[in-house]
Amino acid sequence: MQGLPDKQSVKKLHVLITSRMFSASRNKKDDLFKYKLACEELSKFINEVNFESKIAKKSVELRENGNDYFKKNELDKAFEMYTMSMAYAPTKSVELSMAYANRSAVLFKANWFADCLVDIEHALELDYPENLKAKLFLRKANCLQAICPKRRGPINEALDETRQWMKKMDKKNQLAIEQLLKKQKTTKTTTEKTVCYKFDADVVPEKLKSENPALPGLSSAVELQYSKKYGRHLIATRDIKPSEVLAVQEPYINIVKQDLRYKYCWHCVKQTWSNIPCDDCAEVIYCSASCRDKAKLAYHDVECYVLSRILASGIISNFIFPLRIAIKALKEANNSFDILEQNRLKVDAEKDPLTKGFIDGKFDPQKFSSVYSLSHNPHTDKNFEILCLAGSSITAYFLAKKIPAFEKSLKDEKLLKTDDKFISLIGFIDKIVSITRNNLLQVQAPDKYEDIKDTSSAVVIPFSFMNHSCIKMVTFKRQSEKLVLTAVCPIEKGEQIFDNYMSQFFIHTKKQRVEMLSHSNFICDCEACIKDWPTYTDSLNPFLVNTLKPDLREVFHLIMNSTFVMYETVCKNNEIMLFKKEINKVAKVVENYYSLFGANSSDSVTALKLLMMAVFMSQRHFVHLK
Ligand SMILES: [Zn+2]
Ligand SMILES: [Zn+2]
Ligand SMILES: [Zn+2]
């Protein structure tokens, strides 16, 4: 018998299901048939063997990689390696203390002194090697000196500790520390570089002027309607001005991008420095013990076990989203799979497409019934469908291990194929895979060096009601734990509010847009597509700024200057600029050009782009340790 997880599991299951799906007679290919088939194949080889999350050897390797980057002064990379080293270090181990200590050196070098102090304390709380402690206490003294040179008490205490622990060092290192101690005495003031204390600034989310009572978190300027052509969609109940806030929503799920898992808190999805690892898995980190505890209560108690195993079995990371939704749904159903199934049937049976998923006349964006009522398209690509099926089966298997109802059939994997409940669980996961595929939003942050950084993926239920148009009408930004939807052009009463999925008329030609949208089988009939509007690729070209109309040039310079100031000073002041003045000013310019020329004009496009830029800047940005 083959063990799991190994990187080939998904591939193997994929091959097995493929051959059987294609050889089965056509009329048999309904959903139940395919879930049963997947279950049969899965039960043939699935069996968990010795899975270890924390691996001391890997932690040491990662720390050594970190040391190499640190020597090359590549602080961002060194930081990430040390954080991963922490994540892989066994709980309360020496490796963990070493990773904290080495990371504190990165933070010290980057002048992030308050975070550096937190890492030093974490290292000292653990079993940090005695012959290295003097170095750590000296770093502590230097940190305290940088933050507040006048408070001599704590600085002298740290220096005393340094002298004490020096005795545990060998002669060569003792001499080195003595040299540094002498230097410490002579530097009375901080270095000339910017001192960054602890960066945890965030923006208080904007507020709605008045809320739609049936759609919490949506403005009363917006209502939900249904038509055969558009499905559920949003309509303006009155005229809306550019820069007006249309929704302030907490996502149902918001999950850190794979490549930022060791830079962002898994729970609050904020960039974090003196962070701590999960006690049980090596996959996630938290900004604080408070976030770790909240995550555990809300989902990670179950997720922790499943996540590391599905990732190890070669599943594409997209399964993290349906997994989180499934766990939240189960918790809402008091961990009872039967209640969850009843909730599901109830939504499936609802006849009115407009109020599907509503509870007591309200559409609650934090309820599973709301997520479950979202639209999803059947798979069009057979190969992808089977890959999803393989992934769903393996995810279902590990999730079932955490649900009491499956205890009996999991005792012998061969029994799985006769367990109707387990087959339903596969079907359930497969369905939320399609829902997330249709409804996942990419959340981005401003980035000084890369302009835009993809930070997380979220399901924000009412945002899913916006259909695509190539003419941009809204944009959203992240403020604290909320996503804020803002109008970027005037919208008339009765108009449908469209979102824009990648293809925009002013950037892409009609031919390009048709090609881009064909991947989702979508034929756009927005005005730009029907009348074949021209592109405006040169609008806001930085080399042509001097050719702009005076009002556009003025707001361009205003936004550019503010952006520069924000990136340069934010770490120093631990605050984020709100761009209020900039947004108000450019919104007026947008309004003016739209009333003169409509959306199809170079000046309107320039104004719209500037407004989008100002709105985008008014959120927490991605910070580099450079
Ligand atoms: Zn957090
Ligand atoms: Zn974990
Ligand atoms: Zn279009």
mmCIF file of N, CA and C and ligand atoms in Angstrom, residues 53-54 266 277-284 286 296 300-301 303-305 307-308, ligand 2:
data_model
loop_
_atom_site.group_PDB
_atom_site.id
_atom_site.type_symbol
_atom_site.label_atom_id
_atom_site.label_comp_id
_atom_site.label_asym_id
_atom_site.label_seq_id
_atom_site.Cartn_x
_atom_site.Cartn_y
_atom_site.Cartn_z
ATOM 1 N N SER A 53 5.308 17.917 10.711
ATOM 2 C CA SER A 53 5.243 19.314 10.273
ATOM 3 C C SER A 53 6.531 20.042 10.607
ATOM 4 N N LYS A 54 6.955 19.887 11.849
ATOM 5 C CA LYS A 54 8.145 20.609 12.307
ATOM 6 C C LYS A 54 9.371 19.728 12.076
ATOM 7 N N TRP A 266 -1.363 35.203 9.184
ATOM 8 C CA TRP A 266 -2.337 34.300 8.575
ATOM 9 C C TRP A 266 -3.768 34.702 8.942
ATOM 10 N N PRO A 277 5.385 31.724 15.010
ATOM 11 C CA PRO A 277 4.857 30.640 14.167
ATOM 12 C C PRO A 277 3.662 29.934 14.811
ATOM 13 N N CYS A 278 2.951 29.145 14.013
ATOM 14 C CA CYS A 278 1.923 28.253 14.559
ATOM 15 C C CYS A 278 2.659 27.187 15.376
ATOM 16 N N ASP A 279 2.073 26.765 16.485
ATOM 17 C CA ASP A 279 2.736 25.766 17.330
ATOM 18 C C ASP A 279 2.781 24.391 16.673
ATOM 19 N N ASP A 280 1.866 24.139 15.743
ATOM 20 C CA ASP A 280 1.739 22.774 15.235
ATOM 21 C C ASP A 280 2.147 22.567 13.782
ATOM 22 N N CYS A 281 1.872 23.549 12.915
ATOM 23 C CA CYS A 281 2.268 23.343 11.518
ATOM 24 C C CYS A 281 3.387 24.313 11.153
ATOM 25 N N ALA A 282 3.998 24.090 9.991
ATOM 26 C CA ALA A 282 5.084 24.965 9.547
ATOM 27 C C ALA A 282 4.601 25.891 8.439
ATOM 28 N N GLU A 283 3.287 25.955 8.243
ATOM 29 C CA GLU A 283 2.758 26.637 7.061
ATOM 30 C C GLU A 283 2.433 28.104 7.284
ATOM 31 N N VAL A 284 2.182 28.508 8.535
ATOM 32 C CA VAL A 284 1.667 29.860 8.747
ATOM 33 C C VAL A 284 2.349 30.556 9.928
ATOM 34 N N TYR A 286 1.897 34.254 12.644
ATOM 35 C CA TYR A 286 0.928 35.230 13.163
ATOM 36 C C TYR A 286 1.639 36.472 13.666
ATOM 37 N N LYS A 296 -7.217 30.039 15.712
ATOM 38 C CA LYS A 296 -7.440 28.684 16.200
ATOM 39 C C LYS A 296 -8.923 28.465 16.495
ATOM 40 N N HIS A 300 -8.419 27.542 12.428
ATOM 41 C CA HIS A 300 -7.115 26.892 12.263
ATOM 42 C C HIS A 300 -6.947 25.629 13.115
ATOM 43 N N ASP A 301 -7.799 25.429 14.122
ATOM 44 C CA ASP A 301 -7.710 24.184 14.896
ATOM 45 C C ASP A 301 -7.903 22.981 13.971
ATOM 46 N N GLU A 303 -7.974 23.448 10.364
ATOM 47 C CA GLU A 303 -7.200 23.750 9.153
ATOM 48 C C GLU A 303 -5.740 23.315 9.277
ATOM 49 N N CYS A 304 -5.166 23.532 10.468
ATOM 50 C CA CYS A 304 -3.750 23.254 10.715
ATOM 51 C C CYS A 304 -3.387 21.840 10.261
ATOM 52 N N TYR A 305 -4.193 20.872 10.687
ATOM 53 C CA TYR A 305 -3.944 19.468 10.347
ATOM 54 C C TYR A 305 -4.113 19.232 8.844
ATOM 55 N N LEU A 307 -4.321 21.448 6.236
ATOM 56 C CA LEU A 307 -3.528 22.299 5.339
ATOM 57 C C LEU A 307 -2.169 21.689 5.001
ATOM 58 N N SER A 308 -1.418 21.303 6.045
ATOM 59 C CA SER A 308 -0.070 20.797 5.768
ATOM 60 C C SER A 308 -0.135 19.503 4.964
HETATM 61 ZN ZN ZN B 2 -0.967 25.460 12.097
#
